[in-house]
Amino acid sequence: MYSHIPQNKSKNISRREMLKNSAALSAAVIAGTALPGHLLASDKTSSGKVVRNSRIRQVIVSWTYMYFGENWSLDQLCQAAVDLGVEGIELVGPDEWPTMKRYGLICGMSTNGMPDPPYEKGLNNPLYSGEVIQRTKKRIEECAEAGVKNVITFTGYENRDLNNPALGVIPPDEGAENTVKGLKELALHAEKHGVTVCLEHLNSRVHGDDFRGHPGYQGDDIDYCADIIRRVGSSHIKLLFDIYHVQIMNGDIISRIREYGTDLIGHIHTAGVPGRVELDVKQELYYPPIMEALLEIGYEGYVGQEFIPTRNPMEGLREAVALCDV
């Protein structure tokens, strides 16, 4: 029973009143980006720190807010993180860590030191894997020295040579074998330094030059990536479970979270589907039960907010952080 309905009147609500209330709610949703009532009723989306429960450890992914929306500087992003009450920023490197430290923020996930875009040249391809391993090992050492716990990595694109598509593609089995081999080498270094390397799954279905999809990315099946992690068999090699990408390629978000558990999942990214947009009612995912599923499996890692802002970025972040602060 809804708490705002008095006990002695709940049985006497007329059909007309119910339709009136339903219409009002529908209008609020259609009007824009209305959040669930329990969030709108609080000041979590208006002013002051949003994070209150802290059961989900939230961070902000840097690139979506520095290169889109209002193009925040690193200082602006750090101040936003402080104002929201989240723990830090992610996908930044050693040059950015001192600025974050001044704000009392952690780095939730480091870049791997590869030139942009870092997801094209990956561990699946012997043409590039040597450079990836070398740069990632160096970044692991830098992370260990600075107290950063996670480094990102990628399978890479399926092309045998990114500069010569005529050479064809790497078969999935071969790409997986190469990725397992590279991750096993990185695992030894990561274990030695107390750092975790997280392999990210990306979607290949969404086309366009706007970072919403990555056609040609070999690790586009979350089960394929999960199998790679299992085959490596190291507690310092984990899966970066990007909810946006998984929903597009595979779906069954909560079921997969429960299936993989913390043995496989080492990091989480969020965004609305479709469009990699805000976590509002214009997209198809409802994040609170997803966050509850993470708590259910005992997940204690970070959740990175990684939507591309289509409106006021701080407003979108306040809503997203509130939804995930279960």
GROMACS .gro file of C-alpha atoms in nm:
model
  326
    1MET     CA    1   0.000   0.000   0.000
    2TYR     CA    2   0.128   0.347  -0.088
    3SER     CA    3   0.212   0.549   0.221
    4HIS     CA    4   0.063   0.870   0.085
    5ILE     CA    5  -0.288   0.715   0.074
    6PRO     CA    6  -0.458   0.739   0.415
    7GLN     CA    7  -0.554   0.397   0.552
    8ASN     CA    8  -0.917   0.491   0.605
    9LYS     CA    9  -0.963   0.622   0.251
   10SER     CA   10  -0.764   0.376   0.044
   11LYS     CA   11  -1.067   0.156  -0.027
   12ASN     CA   12  -1.287   0.449  -0.128
   13ILE     CA   13  -1.077   0.604  -0.404
   14SER     CA   14  -1.295   0.648  -0.710
   15ARG     CA   15  -1.201   0.538  -1.059
   16ARG     CA   16  -1.206   0.905  -1.163
   17GLU     CA   17  -0.950   0.992  -0.892
   18MET     CA   18  -0.728   0.705  -0.995
   19LEU     CA   19  -0.740   0.811  -1.360
   20LYS     CA   20  -0.665   1.169  -1.261
   21ASN     CA   21  -0.361   1.063  -1.059
   22SER     CA   22  -0.244   0.833  -1.336
   23ALA     CA   23  -0.276   1.110  -1.593
   24ALA     CA   24  -0.077   1.348  -1.376
   25LEU     CA   25   0.203   1.094  -1.340
   26SER     CA   26   0.206   1.022  -1.713
   27ALA     CA   27   0.227   1.393  -1.789
   28ALA     CA   28   0.524   1.428  -1.559
   29VAL     CA   29   0.704   1.145  -1.732
   30ILE     CA   30   0.622   1.261  -2.085
   31ALA     CA   31   0.726   1.615  -1.998
   32GLY     CA   32   1.088   1.519  -1.966
   33THR     CA   33   1.316   1.334  -1.736
   34ALA     CA   34   1.108   1.273  -1.426
   35LEU     CA   35   1.264   1.042  -1.171
   36PRO     CA   36   1.078   0.803  -0.943
   37GLY     CA   37   0.872   0.976  -0.678
   38HIS     CA   38   1.089   0.876  -0.384
   39LEU     CA   39   1.381   1.059  -0.545
   40LEU     CA   40   1.182   1.365  -0.646
   41ALA     CA   41   1.050   1.393  -0.292
   42SER     CA   42   1.397   1.430  -0.148
   43ASP     CA   43   1.657   1.695  -0.205
   44LYS     CA   44   1.900   1.440  -0.349
   45THR     CA   45   1.852   1.587  -0.696
   46SER     CA   46   1.845   1.955  -0.605
   47SER     CA   47   2.139   2.066  -0.392
   48GLY     CA   48   2.393   1.931  -0.148
   49LYS     CA   49   2.567   1.595  -0.160
   50VAL     CA   50   2.370   1.325  -0.336
   51VAL     CA   51   2.545   1.019  -0.193
   52ARG     CA   52   2.403   0.921   0.144
   53ASN     CA   53   2.399   0.543   0.157
   54SER     CA   54   2.748   0.482   0.011
   55ARG     CA   55   2.678   0.111  -0.035
   56ILE     CA   56   2.757   0.157  -0.404
   57ARG     CA   57   3.100   0.317  -0.449
   58GLN     CA   58   3.048   0.566  -0.730
   59VAL     CA   59   3.298   0.749  -0.948
   60ILE     CA   60   3.269   0.966  -1.261
   61VAL     CA   61   3.423   0.860  -1.592
   62SER     CA   62   3.622   1.159  -1.717
   63TRP     CA   63   3.588   1.165  -2.095
   64THR     CA   64   3.210   1.187  -2.124
   65TYR     CA   65   3.198   1.515  -1.932
   66MET     CA   66   3.530   1.666  -2.043
   67TYR     CA   67   3.474   1.610  -2.417
   68PHE     CA   68   3.093   1.637  -2.435
   69GLY     CA   69   2.826   1.858  -2.282
   70GLU     CA   70   2.990   2.164  -2.128
   71ASN     CA   71   3.345   2.033  -2.183
   72TRP     CA   72   3.442   2.055  -1.819
   73SER     CA   73   3.804   2.100  -1.721
   74LEU     CA   74   3.955   1.845  -1.484
   75ASP     CA   75   3.915   2.091  -1.197
   76GLN     CA   76   3.547   2.138  -1.281
   77LEU     CA   77   3.499   1.763  -1.296
   78CYS     CA   78   3.672   1.716  -0.961
   79GLN     CA   79   3.457   1.985  -0.802
   80ALA     CA   80   3.145   1.817  -0.940
   81ALA     CA   81   3.257   1.488  -0.786
   82VAL     CA   82   3.310   1.656  -0.449
   83ASP     CA   83   2.971   1.829  -0.468
   84LEU     CA   84   2.797   1.500  -0.552
   85GLY     CA   85   2.977   1.309  -0.277
   86VAL     CA   86   3.120   1.040  -0.507
   87GLU     CA   87   3.460   0.888  -0.438
   88GLY     CA   88   3.656   0.991  -0.745
   89ILE     CA   89   3.721   1.010  -1.118
   90GLU     CA   90   3.828   0.737  -1.359
   91LEU     CA   91   3.994   0.676  -1.695
   92VAL     CA   92   4.265   0.929  -1.625
   93GLY     CA   93   4.640   0.881  -1.607
   94PRO     CA   94   4.929   0.981  -1.380
   95ASP     CA   95   4.936   1.341  -1.506
   96GLU     CA   96   4.584   1.394  -1.368
   97TRP     CA   97   4.623   1.215  -1.034
   98PRO     CA   98   4.785   1.507  -0.844
   99THR     CA   99   4.490   1.735  -0.929
  100MET     CA  100   4.244   1.473  -0.811
  101LYS     CA  101   4.441   1.422  -0.492
  102ARG     CA  102   4.406   1.792  -0.409
  103TYR     CA  103   4.030   1.742  -0.406
  104GLY     CA  104   4.055   1.429  -0.193
  105LEU     CA  105   3.946   1.203  -0.480
  106ILE     CA  106   4.068   0.861  -0.587
  107CYS     CA  107   4.124   0.725  -0.939
  108GLY     CA  108   3.875   0.442  -0.981
  109MET     CA  109   4.028   0.309  -1.303
  110SER     CA  110   4.348   0.414  -1.480
  111THR     CA  111   4.401   0.430  -1.853
  112ASN     CA  112   4.653   0.174  -1.980
  113GLY     CA  113   4.895   0.417  -2.142
  114MET     CA  114   4.805   0.334  -2.503
  115PRO     CA  115   4.755   0.621  -2.750
  116ASP     CA  116   4.395   0.718  -2.826
  117PRO     CA  117   4.176   0.540  -2.911
  118PRO     CA  118   4.312   0.273  -2.675
  119TYR     CA  119   4.049   0.008  -2.756
  120GLU     CA  120   4.152  -0.043  -3.121
  121LYS     CA  121   4.495  -0.198  -3.063
  122GLY     CA  122   4.454  -0.478  -2.812
  123LEU     CA  123   4.575  -0.806  -2.673
  124ASN     CA  124   4.400  -1.012  -2.942
  125ASN     CA  125   4.646  -0.906  -3.211
  126PRO     CA  126   5.017  -1.005  -3.208
  127LEU     CA  127   5.085  -0.699  -3.421
  128TYR     CA  128   4.996  -0.474  -3.127
  129SER     CA  129   4.992  -0.689  -2.813
  130GLY     CA  130   5.361  -0.638  -2.737
  131GLU     CA  131   5.313  -0.262  -2.711
  132VAL     CA  132   4.992  -0.305  -2.511
  133ILE     CA  133   5.164  -0.535  -2.260
  134GLN     CA  134   5.468  -0.310  -2.227
  135ARG     CA  135   5.263   0.005  -2.170
  136THR     CA  136   5.019  -0.168  -1.935
  137LYS     CA  137   5.300  -0.310  -1.722
  138LYS     CA  138   5.445   0.039  -1.685
  139ARG     CA  139   5.103   0.174  -1.590
  140ILE     CA  140   5.057  -0.106  -1.334
  141GLU     CA  141   5.380   0.006  -1.167
  142GLU     CA  142   5.268   0.371  -1.169
  143CYS     CA  143   4.932   0.271  -1.022
  144ALA     CA  144   5.095   0.067  -0.746
  145GLU     CA  145   5.314   0.362  -0.649
  146ALA     CA  146   5.015   0.600  -0.641
  147GLY     CA  147   4.770   0.362  -0.472
  148VAL     CA  148   4.547   0.324  -0.780
  149LYS     CA  149   4.389  -0.022  -0.780
  150ASN     CA  150   4.260  -0.076  -1.136
  151VAL     CA  151   4.390  -0.051  -1.495
  152ILE     CA  152   4.177  -0.093  -1.806
  153THR     CA  153   4.256  -0.316  -2.104
  154PHE     CA  154   4.083  -0.426  -2.426
  155THR     CA  155   4.067  -0.717  -2.667
  156GLY     CA  156   4.117  -0.477  -2.957
  157TYR     CA  157   3.959  -0.471  -3.302
  158GLU     CA  158   3.932  -0.784  -3.514
  159ASN     CA  159   4.133  -0.650  -3.812
  160ARG     CA  160   4.472  -0.817  -3.854
  161ASP     CA  161   4.611  -0.480  -3.956
  162LEU     CA  162   4.415  -0.164  -3.881
  163ASN     CA  163   4.594   0.009  -4.168
  164ASN     CA  164   4.522  -0.267  -4.420
  165PRO     CA  165   4.169  -0.412  -4.391
  166ALA     CA  166   4.236  -0.630  -4.696
  167LEU     CA  167   4.438  -0.863  -4.471
  168GLY     CA  168   4.113  -0.981  -4.314
  169VAL     CA  169   4.014  -1.040  -3.955
  170ILE     CA  170   4.132  -1.248  -3.661
  171PRO     CA  171   3.891  -1.539  -3.592
  172PRO     CA  172   3.722  -1.517  -3.248
  173ASP     CA  173   3.893  -1.832  -3.115
  174GLU     CA  174   4.235  -1.704  -3.217
  175GLY     CA  175   4.161  -1.361  -3.071
  176ALA     CA  176   4.052  -1.516  -2.742
  177GLU     CA  177   4.364  -1.734  -2.725
  178ASN     CA  178   4.588  -1.431  -2.786
  179THR     CA  179   4.401  -1.225  -2.527
  180VAL     CA  180   4.428  -1.501  -2.265
  181LYS     CA  181   4.801  -1.527  -2.333
  182GLY     CA  182   4.851  -1.152  -2.293
  183LEU     CA  183   4.639  -1.133  -1.979
  184LYS     CA  184   4.829  -1.420  -1.819
  185GLU     CA  185   5.151  -1.226  -1.866
  186LEU     CA  186   4.990  -0.912  -1.724
  187ALA     CA  187   4.846  -1.112  -1.434
  188LEU     CA  188   5.192  -1.194  -1.301
  189HIS     CA  189   5.284  -0.825  -1.299
  190ALA     CA  190   4.948  -0.719  -1.156
  191GLU     CA  191   4.963  -0.976  -0.875
  192LYS     CA  192   5.315  -0.865  -0.786
  193HIS     CA  193   5.206  -0.501  -0.755
  194GLY     CA  194   4.858  -0.548  -0.607
  195VAL     CA  195   4.674  -0.399  -0.905
  196THR     CA  196   4.378  -0.543  -1.099
  197VAL     CA  197   4.357  -0.533  -1.479
  198CYS     CA  198   4.000  -0.507  -1.609
  199LEU     CA  199   3.903  -0.622  -1.959
  200GLU     CA  200   3.622  -0.412  -2.106
  201HIS     CA  201   3.342  -0.546  -2.323
  202LEU     CA  202   3.217  -0.298  -2.589
  203ASN     CA  203   2.919  -0.309  -2.824
  204SER     CA  204   2.971  -0.339  -3.200
  205ARG     CA  205   2.610  -0.279  -3.306
  206VAL     CA  206   2.584   0.099  -3.275
  207HIS     CA  207   2.746   0.277  -3.569
  208GLY     CA  208   2.872   0.635  -3.584
  209ASP     CA  209   3.181   0.829  -3.487
  210ASP     CA  210   3.056   0.934  -3.145
  211PHE     CA  211   3.182   0.662  -2.905
  212ARG     CA  212   2.837   0.507  -2.863
  213GLY     CA  213   2.943   0.190  -3.044
  214HIS     CA  214   3.257   0.020  -3.172
  215PRO     CA  215   3.196  -0.184  -3.490
  216GLY     CA  216   3.480  -0.431  -3.533
  217TYR     CA  217   3.565  -0.467  -3.164
  218GLN     CA  218   3.639  -0.835  -3.104
  219GLY     CA  219   3.524  -0.852  -2.742
  220ASP     CA  220   3.166  -0.753  -2.824
  221ASP     CA  221   3.007  -1.057  -2.656
  222ILE     CA  222   3.008  -1.035  -2.277
  223ASP     CA  223   3.007  -1.415  -2.244
  224TYR     CA  224   3.312  -1.430  -2.474
  225CYS     CA  225   3.493  -1.184  -2.246
  226ALA     CA  226   3.380  -1.367  -1.932
  227ASP     CA  227   3.519  -1.692  -2.071
  228ILE     CA  228   3.854  -1.520  -2.132
  229ILE     CA  229   3.865  -1.407  -1.768
  230ARG     CA  230   3.786  -1.760  -1.650
  231ARG     CA  231   4.064  -1.905  -1.864
  232VAL     CA  232   4.321  -1.663  -1.722
  233GLY     CA  233   4.233  -1.774  -1.370
  234SER     CA  234   4.377  -1.481  -1.175
  235SER     CA  235   4.208  -1.276  -0.905
  236HIS     CA  236   4.389  -0.974  -1.051
  237ILE     CA  237   4.232  -1.010  -1.396
  238LYS     CA  238   3.865  -0.911  -1.397
  239LEU     CA  239   3.580  -0.808  -1.623
  240LEU     CA  240   3.478  -0.447  -1.676
  241PHE     CA  241   3.102  -0.500  -1.697
  242ASP     CA  242   2.966  -0.200  -1.890
  243ILE     CA  243   2.589  -0.212  -1.843
  244TYR     CA  244   2.524   0.005  -2.149
  245HIS     CA  245   2.726  -0.216  -2.382
  246VAL     CA  246   2.599  -0.540  -2.230
  247GLN     CA  247   2.236  -0.434  -2.268
  248ILE     CA  248   2.287  -0.359  -2.638
  249MET     CA  249   2.473  -0.682  -2.721
  250ASN     CA  250   2.340  -0.941  -2.475
  251GLY     CA  251   2.082  -0.808  -2.228
  252ASP     CA  252   1.986  -1.002  -1.914
  253ILE     CA  253   2.186  -0.758  -1.702
  254ILE     CA  254   2.081  -0.878  -1.357
  255SER     CA  255   2.096  -1.246  -1.451
  256ARG     CA  256   2.450  -1.205  -1.580
  257ILE     CA  257   2.559  -1.011  -1.274
  258ARG     CA  258   2.437  -1.300  -1.059
  259GLU     CA  259   2.595  -1.558  -1.288
  260TYR     CA  260   2.938  -1.393  -1.306
  261GLY     CA  261   2.959  -1.275  -0.946
  262THR     CA  262   3.263  -1.110  -0.798
  263ASP     CA  263   3.488  -1.387  -0.925
  264LEU     CA  264   3.463  -1.226  -1.267
  265ILE     CA  265   3.328  -0.872  -1.226
  266GLY     CA  266   3.584  -0.614  -1.118
  267HIS     CA  267   3.433  -0.285  -1.235
  268ILE     CA  268   3.102  -0.139  -1.358
  269HIS     CA  269   3.010   0.136  -1.606
  270THR     CA  270   2.666   0.290  -1.653
  271ALA     CA  271   2.471   0.479  -1.922
  272GLY     CA  272   2.118   0.493  -2.056
  273VAL     CA  273   2.007   0.272  -2.345
  274PRO     CA  274   1.961   0.361  -2.624
  275GLY     CA  275   2.197   0.649  -2.695
  276ARG     CA  276   2.443   0.630  -2.404
  277VAL     CA  277   2.238   0.904  -2.243
  278GLU     CA  278   2.136   1.002  -1.892
  279LEU     CA  279   1.987   0.741  -1.657
  280ASP     CA  280   1.641   0.898  -1.682
  281VAL     CA  281   1.295   0.774  -1.786
  282LYS     CA  282   1.363   0.827  -2.156
  283GLN     CA  283   1.576   0.513  -2.169
  284GLU     CA  284   1.500   0.147  -2.106
  285LEU     CA  285   1.705   0.053  -1.800
  286TYR     CA  286   1.602   0.103  -1.439
  287TYR     CA  287   1.920   0.119  -1.236
  288PRO     CA  288   1.820   0.072  -0.868
  289PRO     CA  289   1.750  -0.305  -0.897
  290ILE     CA  290   2.070  -0.346  -1.098
  291MET     CA  291   2.263  -0.184  -0.813
  292GLU     CA  292   2.079  -0.406  -0.565
  293ALA     CA  293   2.190  -0.710  -0.766
  294LEU     CA  294   2.551  -0.593  -0.733
  295LEU     CA  295   2.510  -0.568  -0.356
  296GLU     CA  296   2.347  -0.910  -0.355
  297ILE     CA  297   2.662  -1.072  -0.500
  298GLY     CA  298   2.885  -0.885  -0.255
  299TYR     CA  299   3.030  -0.645  -0.510
  300GLU     CA  300   3.255  -0.384  -0.345
  301GLY     CA  301   3.419  -0.232  -0.654
  302TYR     CA  302   3.345   0.098  -0.824
  303VAL     CA  303   3.051   0.200  -1.041
  304GLY     CA  304   3.154   0.460  -1.299
  305GLN     CA  305   2.893   0.701  -1.438
  306GLU     CA  306   2.970   0.712  -1.813
  307PHE     CA  307   2.671   0.862  -1.993
  308ILE     CA  308   2.716   1.130  -2.261
  309PRO     CA  309   2.523   1.437  -2.140
  310THR     CA  310   2.245   1.566  -2.364
  311ARG     CA  311   2.145   1.844  -2.122
  312ASN     CA  312   2.285   2.005  -1.809
  313PRO     CA  313   2.557   1.754  -1.708
  314MET     CA  314   2.539   1.826  -1.336
  315GLU     CA  315   2.164   1.775  -1.336
  316GLY     CA  316   2.206   1.444  -1.517
  317LEU     CA  317   2.480   1.335  -1.279
  318ARG     CA  318   2.275   1.422  -0.972
  319GLU     CA  319   1.991   1.206  -1.103
  320ALA     CA  320   2.221   0.918  -1.199
  321VAL     CA  321   2.410   0.917  -0.871
  322ALA     CA  322   2.082   0.931  -0.678
  323LEU     CA  323   1.942   0.634  -0.870
  324CYS     CA  324   2.252   0.427  -0.801
  325ASP     CA  325   2.280   0.525  -0.435
  326VAL     CA  326   2.058   0.239  -0.317
   0.00000   0.00000   0.00000
